[in-house]
C-alpha positions as CSV (number, residue, x, y, z in Angstrom):
1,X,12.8,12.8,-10.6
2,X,11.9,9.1,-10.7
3,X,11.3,6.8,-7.4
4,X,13.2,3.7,-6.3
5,X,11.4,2.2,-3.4
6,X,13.1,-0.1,-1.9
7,X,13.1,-2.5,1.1
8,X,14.0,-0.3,3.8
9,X,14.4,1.1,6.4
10,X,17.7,3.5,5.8
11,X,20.6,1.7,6.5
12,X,20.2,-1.9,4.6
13,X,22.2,-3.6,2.2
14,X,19.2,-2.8,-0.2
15,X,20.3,0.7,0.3
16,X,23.5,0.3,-0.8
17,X,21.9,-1.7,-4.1
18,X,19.6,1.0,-4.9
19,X,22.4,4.0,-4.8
20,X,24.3,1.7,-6.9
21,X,21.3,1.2,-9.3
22,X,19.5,3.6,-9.6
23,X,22.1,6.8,-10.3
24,X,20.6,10.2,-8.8
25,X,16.9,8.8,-8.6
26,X,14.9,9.1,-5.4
27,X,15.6,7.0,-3.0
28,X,12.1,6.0,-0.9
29,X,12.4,3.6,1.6
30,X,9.6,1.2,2.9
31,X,9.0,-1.5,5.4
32,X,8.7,-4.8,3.6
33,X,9.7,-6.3,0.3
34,X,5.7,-6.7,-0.5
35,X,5.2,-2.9,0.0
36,X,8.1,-2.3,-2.2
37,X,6.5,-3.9,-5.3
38,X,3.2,-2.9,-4.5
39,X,4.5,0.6,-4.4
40,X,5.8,0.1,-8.2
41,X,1.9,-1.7,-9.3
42,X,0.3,1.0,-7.8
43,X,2.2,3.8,-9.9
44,X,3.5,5.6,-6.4
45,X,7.5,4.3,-7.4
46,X,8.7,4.0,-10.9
47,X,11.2,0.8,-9.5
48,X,11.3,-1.5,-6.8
49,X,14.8,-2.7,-5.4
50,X,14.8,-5.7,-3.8
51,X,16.9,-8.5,-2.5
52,X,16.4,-11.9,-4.7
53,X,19.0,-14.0,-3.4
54,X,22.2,-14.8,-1.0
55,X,25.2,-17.2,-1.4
56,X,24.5,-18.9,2.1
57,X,21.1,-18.4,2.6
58,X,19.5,-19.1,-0.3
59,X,16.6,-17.5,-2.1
60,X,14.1,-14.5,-0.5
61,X,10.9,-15.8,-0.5
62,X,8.9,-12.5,-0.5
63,X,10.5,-11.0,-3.3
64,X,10.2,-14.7,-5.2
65,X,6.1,-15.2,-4.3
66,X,5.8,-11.1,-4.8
67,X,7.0,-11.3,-8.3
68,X,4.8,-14.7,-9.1
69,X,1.3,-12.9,-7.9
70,X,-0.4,-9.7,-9.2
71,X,0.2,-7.9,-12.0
72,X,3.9,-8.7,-14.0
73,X,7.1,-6.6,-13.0
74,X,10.0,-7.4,-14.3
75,X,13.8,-7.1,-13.4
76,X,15.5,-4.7,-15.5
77,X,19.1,-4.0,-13.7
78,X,20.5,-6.4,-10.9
79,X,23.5,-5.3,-8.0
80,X,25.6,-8.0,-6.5
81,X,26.7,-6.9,-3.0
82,X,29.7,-8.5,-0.7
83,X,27.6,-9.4,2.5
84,X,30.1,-8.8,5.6
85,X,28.3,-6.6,8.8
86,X,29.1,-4.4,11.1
87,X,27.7,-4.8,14.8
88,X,26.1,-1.7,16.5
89,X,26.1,-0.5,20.3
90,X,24.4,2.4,22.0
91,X,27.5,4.0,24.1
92,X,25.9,2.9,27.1
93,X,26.0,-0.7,26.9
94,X,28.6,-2.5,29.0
95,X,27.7,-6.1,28.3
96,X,25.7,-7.3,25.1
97,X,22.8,-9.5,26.7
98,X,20.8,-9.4,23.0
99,X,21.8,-8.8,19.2
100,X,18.9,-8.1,16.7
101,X,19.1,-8.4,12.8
102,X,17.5,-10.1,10.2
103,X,17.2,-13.5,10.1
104,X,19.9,-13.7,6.7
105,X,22.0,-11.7,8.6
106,X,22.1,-13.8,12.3
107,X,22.3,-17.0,10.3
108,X,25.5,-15.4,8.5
109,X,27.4,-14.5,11.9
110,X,26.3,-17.0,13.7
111,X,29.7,-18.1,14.4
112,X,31.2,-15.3,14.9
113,X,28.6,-14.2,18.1
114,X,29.2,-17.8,19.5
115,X,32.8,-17.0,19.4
116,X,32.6,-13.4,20.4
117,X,29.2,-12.5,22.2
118,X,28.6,-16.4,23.6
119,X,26.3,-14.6,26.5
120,X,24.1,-12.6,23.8
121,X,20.7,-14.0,22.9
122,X,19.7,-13.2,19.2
123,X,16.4,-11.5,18.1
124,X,14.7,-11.5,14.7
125,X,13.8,-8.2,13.5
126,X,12.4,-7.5,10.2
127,X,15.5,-6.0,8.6
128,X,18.9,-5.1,9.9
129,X,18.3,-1.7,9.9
130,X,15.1,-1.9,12.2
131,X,17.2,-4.0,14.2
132,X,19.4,0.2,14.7
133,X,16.8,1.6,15.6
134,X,15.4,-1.1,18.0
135,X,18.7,-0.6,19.9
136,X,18.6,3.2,19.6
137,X,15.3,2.7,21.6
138,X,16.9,0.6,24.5
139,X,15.0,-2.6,23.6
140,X,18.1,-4.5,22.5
141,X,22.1,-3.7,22.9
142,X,23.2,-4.7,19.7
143,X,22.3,-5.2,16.2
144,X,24.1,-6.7,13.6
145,X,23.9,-4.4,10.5
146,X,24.7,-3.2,6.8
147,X,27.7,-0.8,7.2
148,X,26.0,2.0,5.3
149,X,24.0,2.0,8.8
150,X,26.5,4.5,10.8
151,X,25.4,7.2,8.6
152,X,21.8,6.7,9.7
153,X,21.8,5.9,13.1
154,X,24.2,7.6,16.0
155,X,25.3,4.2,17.2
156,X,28.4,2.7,18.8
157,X,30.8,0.2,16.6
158,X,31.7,-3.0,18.1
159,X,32.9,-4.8,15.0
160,X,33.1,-4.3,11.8
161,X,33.9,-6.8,8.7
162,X,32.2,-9.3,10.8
163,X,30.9,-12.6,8.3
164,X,31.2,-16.5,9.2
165,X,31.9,-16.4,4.9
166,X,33.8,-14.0,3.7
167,X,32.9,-14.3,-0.2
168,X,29.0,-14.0,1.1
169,X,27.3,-12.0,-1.7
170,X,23.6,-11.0,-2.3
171,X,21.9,-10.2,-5.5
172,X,19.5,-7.5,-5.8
173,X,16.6,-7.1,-8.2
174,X,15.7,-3.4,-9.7
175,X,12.1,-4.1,-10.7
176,X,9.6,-1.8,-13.1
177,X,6.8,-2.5,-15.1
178,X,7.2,-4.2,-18.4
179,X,8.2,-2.1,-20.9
180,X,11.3,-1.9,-22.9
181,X,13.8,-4.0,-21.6
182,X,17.4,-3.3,-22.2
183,X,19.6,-4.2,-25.0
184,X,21.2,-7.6,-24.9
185,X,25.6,-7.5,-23.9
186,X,26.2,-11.3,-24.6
187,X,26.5,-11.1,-20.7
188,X,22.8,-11.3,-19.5
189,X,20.6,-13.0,-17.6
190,X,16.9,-14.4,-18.3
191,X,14.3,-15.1,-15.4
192,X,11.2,-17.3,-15.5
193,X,8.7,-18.1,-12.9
194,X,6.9,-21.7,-14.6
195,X,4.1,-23.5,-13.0
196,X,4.4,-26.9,-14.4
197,X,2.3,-30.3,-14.5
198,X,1.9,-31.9,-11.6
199,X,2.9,-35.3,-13.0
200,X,6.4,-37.7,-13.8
201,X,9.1,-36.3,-15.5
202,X,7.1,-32.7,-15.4
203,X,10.6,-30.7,-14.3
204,X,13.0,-32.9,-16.3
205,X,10.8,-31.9,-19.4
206,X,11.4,-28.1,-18.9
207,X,15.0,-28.5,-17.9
208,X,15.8,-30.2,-21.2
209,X,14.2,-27.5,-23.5
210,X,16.7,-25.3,-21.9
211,X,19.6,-28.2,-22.6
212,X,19.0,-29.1,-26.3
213,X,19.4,-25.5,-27.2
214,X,22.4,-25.0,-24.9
215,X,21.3,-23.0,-22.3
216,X,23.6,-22.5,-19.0
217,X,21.1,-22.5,-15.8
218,X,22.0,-20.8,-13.6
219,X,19.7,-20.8,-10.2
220,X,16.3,-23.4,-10.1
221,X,14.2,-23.0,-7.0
222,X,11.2,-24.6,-5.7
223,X,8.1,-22.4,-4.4
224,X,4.6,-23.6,-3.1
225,X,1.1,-22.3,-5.2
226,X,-0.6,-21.1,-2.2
227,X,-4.0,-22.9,-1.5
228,X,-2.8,-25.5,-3.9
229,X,-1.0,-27.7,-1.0
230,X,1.3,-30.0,-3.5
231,X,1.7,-28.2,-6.4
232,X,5.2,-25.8,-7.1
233,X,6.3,-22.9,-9.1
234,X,10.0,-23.1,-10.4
235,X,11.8,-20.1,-10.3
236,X,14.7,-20.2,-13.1
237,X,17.1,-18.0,-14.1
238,X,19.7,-19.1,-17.4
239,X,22.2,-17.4,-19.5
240,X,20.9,-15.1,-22.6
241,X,18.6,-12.6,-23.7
242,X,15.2,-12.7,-25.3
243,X,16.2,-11.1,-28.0
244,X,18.4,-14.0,-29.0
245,X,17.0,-16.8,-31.4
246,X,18.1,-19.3,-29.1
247,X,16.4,-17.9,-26.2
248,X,13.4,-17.0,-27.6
249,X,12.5,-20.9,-29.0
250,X,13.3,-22.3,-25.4
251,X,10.5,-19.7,-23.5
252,X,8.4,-20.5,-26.8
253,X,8.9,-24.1,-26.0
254,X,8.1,-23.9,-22.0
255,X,5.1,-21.9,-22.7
256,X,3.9,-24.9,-24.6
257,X,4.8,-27.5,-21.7
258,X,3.5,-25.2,-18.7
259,X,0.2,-24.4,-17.2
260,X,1.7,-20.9,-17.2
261,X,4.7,-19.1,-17.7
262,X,5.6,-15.7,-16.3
263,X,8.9,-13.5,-17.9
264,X,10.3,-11.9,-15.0
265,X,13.3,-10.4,-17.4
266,X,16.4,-10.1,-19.5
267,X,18.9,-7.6,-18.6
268,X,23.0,-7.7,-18.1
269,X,24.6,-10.3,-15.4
270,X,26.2,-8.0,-12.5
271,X,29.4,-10.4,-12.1
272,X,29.9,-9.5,-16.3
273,X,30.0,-13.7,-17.2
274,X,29.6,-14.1,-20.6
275,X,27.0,-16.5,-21.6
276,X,28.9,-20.4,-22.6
277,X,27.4,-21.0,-25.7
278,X,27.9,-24.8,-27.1
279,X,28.7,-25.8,-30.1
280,X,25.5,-25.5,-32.7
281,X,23.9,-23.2,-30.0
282,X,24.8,-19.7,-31.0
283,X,22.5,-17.3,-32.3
284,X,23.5,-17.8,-35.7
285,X,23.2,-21.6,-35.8
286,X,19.6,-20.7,-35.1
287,X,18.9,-18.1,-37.8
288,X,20.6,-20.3,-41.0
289,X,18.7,-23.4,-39.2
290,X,15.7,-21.3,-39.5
291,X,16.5,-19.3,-42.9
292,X,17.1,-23.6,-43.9
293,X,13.6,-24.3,-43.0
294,X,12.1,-21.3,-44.5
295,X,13.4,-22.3,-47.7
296,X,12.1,-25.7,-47.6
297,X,8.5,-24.3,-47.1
298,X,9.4,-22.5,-50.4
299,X,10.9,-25.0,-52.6
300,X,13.9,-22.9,-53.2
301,X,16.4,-26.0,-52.2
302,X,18.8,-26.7,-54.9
């Protein structure tokens, strides 16, 4: 039976991605997102799930820097998750003095334990599920969780539903080593890590191979080169597959620009969009521009 790792422990919203990706595979949780992918590089998981990005908190780090270092992985499935908690007692507690979670997850409540718990002090913990077990322990009386928590951990509910933003939504990652990569839908998604020139006009380069060839972006972020104080990777993500004409001559076209370019996949959107494909941009206005070209090489022009 394959093995998901994914960013545990039991009871995160990564949980919840992975059942949803990965079908009756086993399920292996483990402590950090770095462990995760390592897990998958070292052969002892056949996937990684992993968070990638939230709609209030931006992009994770870890799993961005973890997929731009080592050896490649690359995203094969993705899960988009509604992001709304459910807060976590021990029956004993009369008055919450502290709530653990996450940092994502205490900077998406933070108004609602203002407005609720105003005497509670919050802790970081490394995930919102360590932040259960923490409390299970006695060294905090609450902890702001995934729901799929209260089938791990015999805790209290104080709250459920509980989000400052109630469309909140994080996008998980299912990660494996290259290999085949699935079939393009005309609703995909293609990710890039590029580590361009450090010099004018370096960024506004790559962004316009993506625009004369049509290409909806759809997330650009911004990461340090560690030990290179300065100098950034960019992180992009834009509509299409690399199996379409269009797409293929943009990542032909960066790879000439960049000091390096890293695929980090192609494989269908969860939301369903279809790609928006301009006028002159579709994958057929490539091939007869290209079949054009091939016969002027030949001479065979009437």
């Amino acid at each position: 039976m394959p093995r998901i790792a994914y960013f545990g422990p039991q009871g995160t919203f990564t949980e919840q991605a992975a059942r949803s990706l990965a079908g009756a595979d086993e399920l292996v949780p483990v402590e950090t997102i770095s462990s995760a992918l390592t897990s998958v590089r070292r052969g002892e998981a056949d996937a990684a799930c992993v968070p990638v990005e939230n709609s209030v908190e931006g992009p994770v780090s870890a799993t961005l820097d973890g997929l731009a270092e080592e050896s490649p992985l690359v995203a094969v499935a993705e899960a988009l998750l509604p992001v709304h908690f459910t807060v976590l007692t021990r029956d004993d507690v009369e008055t919450v003095r502290t709530v653990a979670s996450h940092p994502h997850a205490l900077a998406q409540v933070r108004w609602w334990l203002e407005h609720n718990l105003p005497e509670a002090r919050a802790v970081v913990s490394s995930s919102t599920a360590a932040a259960a077990v923490a409390v299970q322990r006695g060294e905090y009386d609450a902890a702001v969780t995934a729901p799929v928590a209260v089938e791990h951990y015999p805790l209290r509910v104080l709250a459920t539903e509980v989000a400052d933003v109630p469309d909140a939504r994080t996008r998980f990652l299912l990660l494996r080593p290259p290999g085949v990569l699935p079939e393009p839908t005309g609703s995909d998604r293609t990710s890039i890590v590029a580590a361009a020139a450090n010099r004018t006009g370096a960024l506004a380069e790559l962004l316009a191979e993506l625009a004369t060839r049509g290409i909806n972006l759809t997330r650009l972020d911004a990461r340090p080169i560690k030990g290179n104080f300065g100098l950034y990777r960019f992180f992009i993500d834009f509509e299409g597959h690399v199996a379409e004409p269009r797409i293929g001559a943009a990542l032909a076209a960066l790879r000439r620009r960049c000091n390096n370019v890293r695929f980090l996949g192609s494989h269908p959107r969860a939301d369903g969009v279809q790609a928006t494909i301009e006028p002159g941009a579709a994958n057929d206005d490539f091939g007869n521009a290209d079949a054009w070209v091939d016969a002027v090489r030949k001479g065979e022009l009437a």
